[in-house]
Coordinates of C-alpha atoms and ligand atoms in Angstrom, one line a residue:
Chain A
X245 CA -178.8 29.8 -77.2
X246 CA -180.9 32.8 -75.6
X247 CA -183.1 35.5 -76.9
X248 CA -183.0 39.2 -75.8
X249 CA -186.3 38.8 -74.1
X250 CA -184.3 35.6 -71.8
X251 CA -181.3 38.3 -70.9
X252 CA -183.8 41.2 -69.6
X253 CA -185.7 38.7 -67.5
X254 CA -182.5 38.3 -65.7
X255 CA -181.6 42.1 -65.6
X256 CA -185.2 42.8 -64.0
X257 CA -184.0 39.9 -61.9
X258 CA -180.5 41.1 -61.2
X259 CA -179.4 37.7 -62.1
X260 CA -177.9 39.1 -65.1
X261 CA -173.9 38.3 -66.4
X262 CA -172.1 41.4 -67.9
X263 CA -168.6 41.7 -68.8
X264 CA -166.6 44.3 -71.0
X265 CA -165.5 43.4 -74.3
X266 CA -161.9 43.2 -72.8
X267 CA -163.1 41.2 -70.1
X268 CA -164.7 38.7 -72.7
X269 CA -161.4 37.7 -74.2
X270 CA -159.6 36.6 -71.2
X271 CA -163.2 34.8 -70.2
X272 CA -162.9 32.7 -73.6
X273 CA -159.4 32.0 -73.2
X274 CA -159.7 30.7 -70.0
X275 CA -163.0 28.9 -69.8
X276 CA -163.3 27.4 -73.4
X277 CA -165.8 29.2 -75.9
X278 CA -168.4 27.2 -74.8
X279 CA -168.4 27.8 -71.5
X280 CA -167.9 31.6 -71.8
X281 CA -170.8 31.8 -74.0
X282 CA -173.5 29.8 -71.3
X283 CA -172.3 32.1 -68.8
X284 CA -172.0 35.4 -70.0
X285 CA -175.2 37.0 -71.2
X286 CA -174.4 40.9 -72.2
X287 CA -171.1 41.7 -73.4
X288 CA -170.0 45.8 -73.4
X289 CA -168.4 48.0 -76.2
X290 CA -167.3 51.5 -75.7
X291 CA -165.3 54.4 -78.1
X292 CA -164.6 57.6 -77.8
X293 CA -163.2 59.9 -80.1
X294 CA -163.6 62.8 -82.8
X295 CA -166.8 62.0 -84.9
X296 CA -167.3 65.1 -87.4
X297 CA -170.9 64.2 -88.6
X298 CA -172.5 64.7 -85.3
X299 CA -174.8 67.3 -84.0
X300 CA -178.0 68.3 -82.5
X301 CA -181.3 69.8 -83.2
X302 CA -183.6 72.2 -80.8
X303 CA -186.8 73.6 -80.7
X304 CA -186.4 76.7 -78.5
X305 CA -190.2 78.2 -78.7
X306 CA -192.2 80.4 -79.8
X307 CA -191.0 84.2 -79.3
X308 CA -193.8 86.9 -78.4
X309 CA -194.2 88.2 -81.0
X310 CA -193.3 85.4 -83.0
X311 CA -190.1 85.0 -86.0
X312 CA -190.0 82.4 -88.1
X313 CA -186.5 81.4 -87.9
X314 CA -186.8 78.9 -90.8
X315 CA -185.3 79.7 -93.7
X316 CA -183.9 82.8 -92.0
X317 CA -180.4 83.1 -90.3
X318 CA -179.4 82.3 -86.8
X319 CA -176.4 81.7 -84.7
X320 CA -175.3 80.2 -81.7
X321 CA -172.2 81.9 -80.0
X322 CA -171.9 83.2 -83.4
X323 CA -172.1 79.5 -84.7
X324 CA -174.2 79.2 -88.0
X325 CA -177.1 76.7 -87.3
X326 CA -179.2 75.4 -90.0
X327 CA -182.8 76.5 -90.2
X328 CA -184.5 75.4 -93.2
X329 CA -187.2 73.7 -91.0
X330 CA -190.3 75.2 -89.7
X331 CA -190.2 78.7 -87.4
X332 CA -188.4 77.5 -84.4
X333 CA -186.8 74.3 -85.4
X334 CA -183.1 74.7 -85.7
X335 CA -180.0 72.1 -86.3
X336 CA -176.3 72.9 -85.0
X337 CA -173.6 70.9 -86.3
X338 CA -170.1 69.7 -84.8
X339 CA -167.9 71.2 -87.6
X340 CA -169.9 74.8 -88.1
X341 CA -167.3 77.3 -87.7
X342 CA -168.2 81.4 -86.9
X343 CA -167.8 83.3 -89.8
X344 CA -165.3 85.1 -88.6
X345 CA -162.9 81.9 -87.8
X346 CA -159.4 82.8 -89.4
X347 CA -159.9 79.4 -90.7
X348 CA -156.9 78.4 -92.4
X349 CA -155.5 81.8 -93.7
X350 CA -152.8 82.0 -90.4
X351 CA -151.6 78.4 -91.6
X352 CA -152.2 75.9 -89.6
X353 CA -155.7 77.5 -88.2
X354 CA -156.4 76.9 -84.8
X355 CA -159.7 76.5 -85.0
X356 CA -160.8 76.7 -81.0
X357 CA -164.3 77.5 -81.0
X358 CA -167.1 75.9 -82.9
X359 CA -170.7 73.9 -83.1
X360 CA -168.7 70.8 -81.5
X361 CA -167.6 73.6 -78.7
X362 CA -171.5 75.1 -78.2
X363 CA -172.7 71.3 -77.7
X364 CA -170.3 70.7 -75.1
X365 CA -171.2 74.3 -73.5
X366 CA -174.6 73.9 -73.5
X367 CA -174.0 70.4 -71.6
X368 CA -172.5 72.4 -69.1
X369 CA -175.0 74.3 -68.4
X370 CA -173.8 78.0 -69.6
X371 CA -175.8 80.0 -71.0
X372 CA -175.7 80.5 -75.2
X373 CA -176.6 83.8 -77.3
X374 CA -178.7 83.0 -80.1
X375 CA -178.8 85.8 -82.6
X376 CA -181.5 85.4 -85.5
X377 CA -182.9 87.1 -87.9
X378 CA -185.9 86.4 -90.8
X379 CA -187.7 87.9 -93.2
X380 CA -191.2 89.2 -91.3
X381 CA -194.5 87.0 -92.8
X382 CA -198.2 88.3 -91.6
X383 CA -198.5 85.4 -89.1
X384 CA -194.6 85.5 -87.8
X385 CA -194.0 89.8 -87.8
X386 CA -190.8 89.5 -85.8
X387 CA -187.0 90.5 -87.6
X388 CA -184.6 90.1 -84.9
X389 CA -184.6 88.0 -82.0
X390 CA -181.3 88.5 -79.8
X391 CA -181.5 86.5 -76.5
X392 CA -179.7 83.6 -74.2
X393 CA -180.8 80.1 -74.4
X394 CA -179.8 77.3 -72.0
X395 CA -180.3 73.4 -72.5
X396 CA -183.2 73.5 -70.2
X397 CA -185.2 75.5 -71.6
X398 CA -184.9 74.3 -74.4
X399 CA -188.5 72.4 -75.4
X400 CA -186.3 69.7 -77.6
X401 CA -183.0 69.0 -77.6
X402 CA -181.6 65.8 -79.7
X403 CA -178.3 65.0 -80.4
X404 CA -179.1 63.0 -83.8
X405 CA -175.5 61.8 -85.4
X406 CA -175.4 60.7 -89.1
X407 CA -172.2 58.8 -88.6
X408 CA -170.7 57.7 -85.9
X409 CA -168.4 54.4 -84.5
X410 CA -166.7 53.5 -87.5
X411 CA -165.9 50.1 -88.2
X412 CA -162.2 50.6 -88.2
X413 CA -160.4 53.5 -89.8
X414 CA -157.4 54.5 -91.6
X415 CA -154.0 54.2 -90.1
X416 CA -152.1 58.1 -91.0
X417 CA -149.0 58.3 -92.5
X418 CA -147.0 61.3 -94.3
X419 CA -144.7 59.8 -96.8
X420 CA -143.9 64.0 -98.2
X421 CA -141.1 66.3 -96.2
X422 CA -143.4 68.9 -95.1
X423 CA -145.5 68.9 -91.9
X424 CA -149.0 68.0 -92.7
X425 CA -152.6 68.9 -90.2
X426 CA -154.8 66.4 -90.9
X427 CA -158.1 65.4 -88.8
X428 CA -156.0 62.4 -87.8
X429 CA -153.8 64.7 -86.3
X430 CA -150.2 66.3 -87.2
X431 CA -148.5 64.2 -89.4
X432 CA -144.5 64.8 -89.1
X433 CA -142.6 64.6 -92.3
X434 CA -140.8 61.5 -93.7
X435 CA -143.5 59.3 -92.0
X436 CA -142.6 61.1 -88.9
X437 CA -145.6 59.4 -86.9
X438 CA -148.2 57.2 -87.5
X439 CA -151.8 58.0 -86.2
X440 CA -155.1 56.0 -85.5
X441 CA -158.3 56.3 -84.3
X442 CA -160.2 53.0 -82.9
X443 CA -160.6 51.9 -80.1
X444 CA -159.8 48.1 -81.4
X445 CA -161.1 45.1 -79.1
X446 CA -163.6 47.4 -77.6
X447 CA -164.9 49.3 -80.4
X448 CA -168.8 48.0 -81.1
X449 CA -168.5 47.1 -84.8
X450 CA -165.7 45.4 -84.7
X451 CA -167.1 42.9 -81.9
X452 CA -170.3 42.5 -84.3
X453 CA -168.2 42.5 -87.5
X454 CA -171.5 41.1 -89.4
X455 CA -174.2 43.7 -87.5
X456 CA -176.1 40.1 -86.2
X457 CA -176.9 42.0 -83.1
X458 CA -176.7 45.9 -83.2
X459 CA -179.5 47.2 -85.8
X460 CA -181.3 49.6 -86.3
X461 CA -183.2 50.6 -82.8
X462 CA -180.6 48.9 -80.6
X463 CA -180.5 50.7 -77.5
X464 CA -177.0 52.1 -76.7
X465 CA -174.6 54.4 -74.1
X466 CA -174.8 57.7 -75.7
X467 CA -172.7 61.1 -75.0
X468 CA -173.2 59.8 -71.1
X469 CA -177.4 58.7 -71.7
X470 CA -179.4 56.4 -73.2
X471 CA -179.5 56.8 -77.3
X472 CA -180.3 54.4 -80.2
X473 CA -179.3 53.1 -83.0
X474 CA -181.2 55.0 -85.6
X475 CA -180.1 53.8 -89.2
X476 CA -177.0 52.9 -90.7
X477 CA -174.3 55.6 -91.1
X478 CA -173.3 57.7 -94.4
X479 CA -170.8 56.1 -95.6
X480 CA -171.9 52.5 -94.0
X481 CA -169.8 50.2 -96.4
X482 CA -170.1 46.5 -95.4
X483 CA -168.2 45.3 -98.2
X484 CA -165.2 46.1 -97.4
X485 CA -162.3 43.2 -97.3
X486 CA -162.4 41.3 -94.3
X487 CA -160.4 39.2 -92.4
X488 CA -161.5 35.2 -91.7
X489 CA -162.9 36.5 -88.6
X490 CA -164.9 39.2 -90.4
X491 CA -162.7 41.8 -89.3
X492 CA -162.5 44.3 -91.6
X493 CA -159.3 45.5 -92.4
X494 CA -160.3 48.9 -94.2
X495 CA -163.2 51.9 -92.5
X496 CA -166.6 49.4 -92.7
X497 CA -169.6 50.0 -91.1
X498 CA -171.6 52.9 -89.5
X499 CA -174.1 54.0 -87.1
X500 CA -176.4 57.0 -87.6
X501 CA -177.4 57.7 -83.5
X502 CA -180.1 59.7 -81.9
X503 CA -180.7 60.6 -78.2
X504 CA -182.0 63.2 -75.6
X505 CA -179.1 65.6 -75.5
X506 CA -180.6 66.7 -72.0
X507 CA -179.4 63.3 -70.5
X508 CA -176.1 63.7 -71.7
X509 CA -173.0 64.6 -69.7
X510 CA -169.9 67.2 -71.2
X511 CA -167.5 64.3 -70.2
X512 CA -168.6 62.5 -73.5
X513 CA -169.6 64.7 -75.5
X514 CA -166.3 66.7 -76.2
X515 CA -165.8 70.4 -78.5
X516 CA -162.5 69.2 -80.0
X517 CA -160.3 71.6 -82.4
X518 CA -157.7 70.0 -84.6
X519 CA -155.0 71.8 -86.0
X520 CA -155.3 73.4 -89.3
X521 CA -158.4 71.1 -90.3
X522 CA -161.0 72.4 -88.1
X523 CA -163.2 71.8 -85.1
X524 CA -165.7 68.6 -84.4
X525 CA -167.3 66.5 -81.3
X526 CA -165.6 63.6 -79.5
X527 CA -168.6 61.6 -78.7
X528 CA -168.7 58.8 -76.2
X529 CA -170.7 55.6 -77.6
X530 CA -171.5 52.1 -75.6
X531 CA -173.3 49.3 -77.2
X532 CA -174.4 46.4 -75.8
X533 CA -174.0 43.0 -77.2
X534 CA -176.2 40.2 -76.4
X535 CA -174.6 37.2 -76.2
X536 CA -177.2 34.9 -77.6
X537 CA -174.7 31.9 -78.9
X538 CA -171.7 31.1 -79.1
X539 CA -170.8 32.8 -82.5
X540 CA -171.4 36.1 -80.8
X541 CA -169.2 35.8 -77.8
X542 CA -166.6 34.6 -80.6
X543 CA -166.8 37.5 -82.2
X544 CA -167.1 39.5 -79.0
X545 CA -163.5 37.5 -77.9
X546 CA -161.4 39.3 -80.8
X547 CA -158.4 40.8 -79.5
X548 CA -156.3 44.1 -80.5
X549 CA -153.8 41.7 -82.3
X550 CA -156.3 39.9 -84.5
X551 CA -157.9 43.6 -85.8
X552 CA -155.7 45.1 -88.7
X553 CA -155.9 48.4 -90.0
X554 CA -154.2 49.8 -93.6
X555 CA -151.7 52.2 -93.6
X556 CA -152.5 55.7 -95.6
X557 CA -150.4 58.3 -96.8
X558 CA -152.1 61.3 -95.7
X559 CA -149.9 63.7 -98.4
X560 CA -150.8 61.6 -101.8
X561 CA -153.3 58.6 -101.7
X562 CA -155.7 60.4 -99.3
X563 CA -156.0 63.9 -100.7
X564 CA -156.1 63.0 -104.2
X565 CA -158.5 59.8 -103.8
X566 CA -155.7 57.3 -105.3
X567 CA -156.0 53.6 -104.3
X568 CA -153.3 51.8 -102.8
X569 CA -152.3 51.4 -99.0
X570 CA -148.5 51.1 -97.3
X571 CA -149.4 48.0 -95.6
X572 CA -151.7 46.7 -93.2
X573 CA -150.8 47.0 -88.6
X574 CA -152.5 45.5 -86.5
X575 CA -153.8 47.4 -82.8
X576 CA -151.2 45.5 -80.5
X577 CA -148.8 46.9 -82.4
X578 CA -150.3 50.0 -82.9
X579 CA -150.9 50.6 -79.0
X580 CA -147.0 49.2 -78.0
X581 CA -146.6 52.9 -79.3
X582 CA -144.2 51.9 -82.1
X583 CA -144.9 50.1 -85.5
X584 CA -142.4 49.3 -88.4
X585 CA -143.2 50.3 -91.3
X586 CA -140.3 49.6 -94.8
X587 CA -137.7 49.2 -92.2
X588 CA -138.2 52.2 -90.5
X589 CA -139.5 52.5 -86.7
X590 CA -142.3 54.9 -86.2
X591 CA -144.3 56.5 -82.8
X592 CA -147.8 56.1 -82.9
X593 CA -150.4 58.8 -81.9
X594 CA -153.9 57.7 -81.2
X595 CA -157.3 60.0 -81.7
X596 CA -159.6 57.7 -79.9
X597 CA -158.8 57.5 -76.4
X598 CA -159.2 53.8 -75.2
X599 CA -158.7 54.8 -71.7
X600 CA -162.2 56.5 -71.9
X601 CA -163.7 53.6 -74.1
X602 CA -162.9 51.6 -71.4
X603 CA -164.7 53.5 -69.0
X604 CA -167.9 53.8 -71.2
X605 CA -167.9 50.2 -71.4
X606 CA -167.4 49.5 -67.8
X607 CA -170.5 52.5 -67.0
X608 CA -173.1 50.6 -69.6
X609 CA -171.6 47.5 -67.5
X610 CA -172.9 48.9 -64.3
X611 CA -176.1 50.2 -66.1
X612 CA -177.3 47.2 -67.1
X613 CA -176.3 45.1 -64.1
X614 CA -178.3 47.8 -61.6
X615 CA -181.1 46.8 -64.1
X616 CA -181.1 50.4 -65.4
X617 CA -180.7 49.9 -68.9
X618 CA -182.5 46.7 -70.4
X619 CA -181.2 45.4 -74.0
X620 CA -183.4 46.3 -77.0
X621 CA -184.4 44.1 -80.1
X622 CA -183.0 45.9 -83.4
X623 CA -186.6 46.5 -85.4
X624 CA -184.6 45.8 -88.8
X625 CA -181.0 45.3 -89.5
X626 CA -178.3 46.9 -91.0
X627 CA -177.5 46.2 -94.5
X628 CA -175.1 43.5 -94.5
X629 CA -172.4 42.4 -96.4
X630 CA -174.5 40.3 -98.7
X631 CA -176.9 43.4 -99.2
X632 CA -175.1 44.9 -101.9
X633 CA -175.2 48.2 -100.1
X634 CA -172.1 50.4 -101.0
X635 CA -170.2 53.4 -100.5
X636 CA -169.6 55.0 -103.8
X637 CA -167.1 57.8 -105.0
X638 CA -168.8 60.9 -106.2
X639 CA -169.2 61.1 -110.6
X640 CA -168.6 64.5 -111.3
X641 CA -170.7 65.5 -114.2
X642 CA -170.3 68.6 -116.4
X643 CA -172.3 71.8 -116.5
X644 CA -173.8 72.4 -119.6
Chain B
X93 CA -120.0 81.3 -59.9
X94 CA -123.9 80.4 -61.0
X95 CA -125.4 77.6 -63.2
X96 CA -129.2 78.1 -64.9
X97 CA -130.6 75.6 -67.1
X98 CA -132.3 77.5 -70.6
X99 CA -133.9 76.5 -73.7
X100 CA -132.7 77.8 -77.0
X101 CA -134.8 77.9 -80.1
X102 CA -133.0 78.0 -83.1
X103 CA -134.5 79.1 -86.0
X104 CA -134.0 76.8 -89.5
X105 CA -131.2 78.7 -90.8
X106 CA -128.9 78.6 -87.5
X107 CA -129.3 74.8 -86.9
X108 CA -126.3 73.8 -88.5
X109 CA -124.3 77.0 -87.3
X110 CA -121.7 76.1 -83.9
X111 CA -123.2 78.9 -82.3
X112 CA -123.0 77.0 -78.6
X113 CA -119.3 76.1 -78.9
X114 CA -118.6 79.7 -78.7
X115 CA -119.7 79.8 -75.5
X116 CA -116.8 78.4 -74.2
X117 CA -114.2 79.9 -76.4
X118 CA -115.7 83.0 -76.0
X119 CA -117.4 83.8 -72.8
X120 CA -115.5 81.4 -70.6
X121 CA -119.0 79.5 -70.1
X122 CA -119.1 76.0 -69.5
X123 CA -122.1 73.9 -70.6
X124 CA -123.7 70.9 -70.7
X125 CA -126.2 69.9 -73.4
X126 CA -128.8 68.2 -71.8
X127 CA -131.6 67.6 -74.8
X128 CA -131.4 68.3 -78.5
X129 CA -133.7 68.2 -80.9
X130 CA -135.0 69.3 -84.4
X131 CA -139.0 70.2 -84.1
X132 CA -141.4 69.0 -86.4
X133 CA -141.5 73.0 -87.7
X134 CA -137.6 72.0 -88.2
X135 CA -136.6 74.6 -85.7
X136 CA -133.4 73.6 -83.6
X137 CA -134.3 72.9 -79.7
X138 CA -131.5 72.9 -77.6
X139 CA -131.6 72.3 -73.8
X140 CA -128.6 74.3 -71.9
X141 CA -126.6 74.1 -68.2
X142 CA -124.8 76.7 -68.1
X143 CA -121.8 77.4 -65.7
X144 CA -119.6 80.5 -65.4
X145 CA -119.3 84.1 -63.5
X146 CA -122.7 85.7 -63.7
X147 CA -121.5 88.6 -65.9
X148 CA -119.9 85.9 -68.9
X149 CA -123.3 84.4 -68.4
X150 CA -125.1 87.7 -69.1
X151 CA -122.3 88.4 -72.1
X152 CA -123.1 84.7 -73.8
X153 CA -126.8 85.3 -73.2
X154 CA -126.6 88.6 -75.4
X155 CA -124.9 87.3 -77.6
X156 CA -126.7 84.1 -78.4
X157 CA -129.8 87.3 -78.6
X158 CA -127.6 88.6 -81.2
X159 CA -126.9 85.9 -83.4
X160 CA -130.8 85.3 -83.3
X161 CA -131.2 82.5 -81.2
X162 CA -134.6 82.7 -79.3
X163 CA -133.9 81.8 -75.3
X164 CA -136.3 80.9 -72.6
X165 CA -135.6 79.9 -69.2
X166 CA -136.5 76.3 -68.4
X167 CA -139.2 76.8 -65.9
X168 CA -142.6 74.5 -65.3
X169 CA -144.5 76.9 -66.7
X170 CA -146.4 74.1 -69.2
X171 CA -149.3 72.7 -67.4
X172 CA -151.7 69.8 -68.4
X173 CA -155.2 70.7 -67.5
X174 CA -156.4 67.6 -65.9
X175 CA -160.1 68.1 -66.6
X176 CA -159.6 68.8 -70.2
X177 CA -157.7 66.0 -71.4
X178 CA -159.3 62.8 -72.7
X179 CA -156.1 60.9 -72.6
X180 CA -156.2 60.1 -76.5
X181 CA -152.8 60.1 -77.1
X182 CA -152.4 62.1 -80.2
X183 CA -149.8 64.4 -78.6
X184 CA -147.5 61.7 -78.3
X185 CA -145.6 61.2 -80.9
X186 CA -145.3 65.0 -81.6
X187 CA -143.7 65.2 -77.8
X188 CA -140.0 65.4 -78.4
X189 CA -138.8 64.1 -75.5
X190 CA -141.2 62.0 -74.3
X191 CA -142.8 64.0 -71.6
X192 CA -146.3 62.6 -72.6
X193 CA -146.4 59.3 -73.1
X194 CA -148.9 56.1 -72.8
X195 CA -149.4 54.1 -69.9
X196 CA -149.1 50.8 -71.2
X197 CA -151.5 49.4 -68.3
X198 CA -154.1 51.6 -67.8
X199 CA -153.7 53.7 -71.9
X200 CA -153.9 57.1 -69.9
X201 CA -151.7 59.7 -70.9
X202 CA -148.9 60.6 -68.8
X203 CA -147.3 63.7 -68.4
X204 CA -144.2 64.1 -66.8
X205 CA -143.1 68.0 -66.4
X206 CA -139.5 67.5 -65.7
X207 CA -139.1 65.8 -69.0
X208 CA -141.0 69.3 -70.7
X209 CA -138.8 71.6 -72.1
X210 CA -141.6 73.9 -72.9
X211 CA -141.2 73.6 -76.9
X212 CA -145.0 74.7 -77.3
X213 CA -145.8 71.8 -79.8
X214 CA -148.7 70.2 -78.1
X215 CA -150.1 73.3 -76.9
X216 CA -152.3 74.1 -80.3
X217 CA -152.0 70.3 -81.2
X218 CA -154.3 68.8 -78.1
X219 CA -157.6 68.6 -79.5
X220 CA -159.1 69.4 -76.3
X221 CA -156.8 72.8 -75.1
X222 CA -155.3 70.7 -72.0
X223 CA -152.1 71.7 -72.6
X224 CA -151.9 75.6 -71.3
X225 CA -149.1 77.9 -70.7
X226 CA -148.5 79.4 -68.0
X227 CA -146.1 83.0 -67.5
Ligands
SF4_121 S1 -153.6 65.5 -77.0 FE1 -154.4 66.6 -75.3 S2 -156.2 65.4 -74.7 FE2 -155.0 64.1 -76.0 S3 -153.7 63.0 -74.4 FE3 -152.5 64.8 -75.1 S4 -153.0 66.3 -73.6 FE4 -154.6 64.7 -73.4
SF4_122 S1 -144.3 71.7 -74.4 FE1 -145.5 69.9 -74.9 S2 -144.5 68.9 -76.7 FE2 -143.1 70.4 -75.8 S3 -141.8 69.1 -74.5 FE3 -143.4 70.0 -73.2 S4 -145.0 68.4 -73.2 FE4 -143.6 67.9 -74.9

């Protein structure tokens, strides 16, 4: 048994023991459970992939004379940002499209420039037009404001995600003969292909299936700096089925993250466009995992071919909110790049890219071992599966 | 004598048609069909060597033109910008011939140009714009 407070002694002291949740399994299986679990004392998660309900708000001060931007219009790149806040208080989300985007009307829309894209370009440093205009009030006269804004002079910028690192996902399927663009990807006809997006063993909420160590204010790897843990996820769903080792088999748990977007590094935080669905932000997330008994490093030890995903048709059960899955895969046999599905042998595609999980893990690995990046307690917890806490279809109710 | 390598996209309603076999019978051209496929747009992809005096080449040429095939000379001229890809893999599958494709060791995504025959399917399907085209 340790506490948090026991594993940052040793990071101040660099005595510290940190190993990647890959690393972890081969640890277990070598040393025993119990062994594995004395020695190591932080184990590290990583993902990385498209994660549409992310964005970032900004402050980007007071104009002479002054607008009130709230509750007026403004863009960025010709991006629509939200501004029902106070005068200079604006929020730009990963999906927002300009409102001249052929969208979908050229089937399938390309989609290559969005609020997703204007994050990533702002990482990098270029410079951004922001085009506003309001109303006029006695205390803020101006109308127009046309001008360049640039992350560093910016007075805030926060990347705050309502959900991100989903507990598992879907597995995408198209059981109808036409082509289908999905946000999991193209989906050939006749179950053409089958796509995912998790990063499996490494992702962080399936190595803390129950949420006994990430919480709310856990301290994590985020877009490339240090972010937290600031609430559950929309969508956070803990009651889900599960597996006996509290896998669970169907999308589960979510974060909701914050974290100083002026930290943060283009490489992981992404503008991604998917084919005839639209644009979003690949976002790069590390969490840390105490290992404070051997339960934990248990849990920490599950392995791509002990984590099972169901299988969706993408033309039928998905659009039109019908129950009912194809089967369940697991991630070994998703990432062997083949999986059989009624007798038929089917390519896989993958939206999360494990090969930059991996790296996130390995960087929060180095992190923590310089003594960088010390572990935080969560201040409450996520609701659990016992909390009752559910996501729930919407009722549609009639107009009178 | 001269031999060039082209692609030839056939459009849904010539997939079936023997459109290459006349190549031979007419135009004294040999060939060898080096990769054949049906895209997922269910356009006929045809990989060509073609053998024969340069002016039965330029004859067959026209008149694959004519009988609305679309040609393209096989050249490198798809490039995967290295910065912009994130390795996720979602291009595979819709590859058809396997010219990118997992590394089972290290999960990056490989791509290897000989194998390209410069379809154009992953070029608006990568998320990130890392495939590119190049004239
Ligand atoms: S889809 Fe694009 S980013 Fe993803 S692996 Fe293929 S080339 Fe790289
Ligand atoms: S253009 Fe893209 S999809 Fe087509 S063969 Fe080349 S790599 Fe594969």
């Amino acid at each position: 048994m340790k506490t948090i407070a026991e594993i940052n002694q040793k990071i101040k002291k660099g005595e510290v023991v940190v190993v990647t949740a890959e690393e972890i399994i081969d640890l277990v299986e070598k040393k025993g459970l119990k062994k594995a679990a004395q020695e190591v004392d932080v184990v590290t998660t990583g993902t990385f992939g498209p994660m549409c309900s992310s964005g970032a708000y900004f402050n980007i001060g007071h104009s002479k004379p002054k607008i009130k931007i709230g509750g007026g219009a403004c863009r960025l790149n010709d991006v629509p940002v939200y501004t029902g806040f106070a005068a200079m208080d604006i929020y730009l989300g990963a999906t927002a499209l300009p409102d001249d985007d052929p969208l979908n009307k050229v089937y399938p829309g390309e989609f290559r420039y969005g609020g997703g894209h204007v994050i990533q370009e702002l990482l990098e440093g270029k410079d951004i037009r922001l085009e506003a205009t309001a109303y006029g009030t006695d205390c803020y006269p101006r109308k127009k404001l046309d001008t360049y804004i640039s992350l560093k002079d910016l007075n805030e910028a926060v990347l705050f995600n309502l959900r991100n690192c989903y507990q598992n996902y879907n597995v995408a399927v198209n059981l109808s003969d036409r082509i289908l663009y999905t946000y999991m990807g193209v989906l050939k006809p006749n179950c053409g292909n089958a796509n995912y997006c998790s990063a499996g063993q490494l992702s962080p909420l399936l190595n803390d299936p129950y949420y006994k160590t990430i919480g709310i204010g856990t301290r994590i790897f985020l877009g490339g700096g240090i972010g937290y843990v600031a609430w559950q996820g929309t969508q956070h769903n803990p009651n889900v089925k599960r597996k006996d080792n509290g896998v669970p088999f169907a999308p589960g748990g979510t974060l909701a993250v914050i974290g100083d977007l002026k930290q943060m590094e283009s490489q992981w935080l992404r503008g991604t466009s998917m084919l005839g669905y639209g644009v979003t932000l690949s976002v790069g997330i590390g969490v840390p995992i105490p290992v404070l008994n051997e339960e934990i490093a248990q849990f920490c030890a599950v392995k791509d071919e002990e984590i099972y995903a169901y299988i969706i048709d993408y033309s039928q059960a998905y659009p039109q909110g019908m129950p009912g899955t194809l089967g369940e895969v697991n991630y070994k046999q998703l990432k062997s790049g083949k999986i059989n599905l009624q007798g038929k042998e089917i390519s896989t595609g993958a939206l999360s890219s494990y090969s930059k999980a991996k790296e996130i893990a390995e960087e929060l690995k180095s992190w923590i071992k310089k003594g960088d990046f010390l572990l935080s307690d969560p201040v409450a917890p996520l609701p659990g599966v016992e909390s009752g806490y559910s996501f729930k279809p919407l009722k549609e109710r009639l107009i009178k | 004598m001269i031999t060039k390598r082209i692609v030839l996209h056939f459009p849904q309603r010539l997939v079936d048609k023997p459109i290459v076999y006349k190549l031979i019978r007419d135009f004294n051209l040999e060939f060898n069909i080096l990769k054949a496929y049906v895209t997922p747009q269910e356009e006929g992809l045809m990989v060509l060597e073609l053998k024969g005096k340069d002016e039965d080449y330029q004859k067959g040429i026209k008149y694959l033109e004519s009988s609305g095939v679309k040609i393209q000379p096989l050249s490198e001229d798809i490039i995967r910008n290295e910065t912009k890809c994130t390795h996720c893999g979602v291009c595979v599958p819709i590859c058809p011939t396997q010219a990118l494709a997992v590394d089972l060791i290290t999960r990056k995504v490989n791509f290897y140009d000989t194998k390209c025959i410069a379809c154009e399917v992953c070029i608006k399907a990568c998320p990130t714009h890392a495939m590119e085209v190049h004239f």
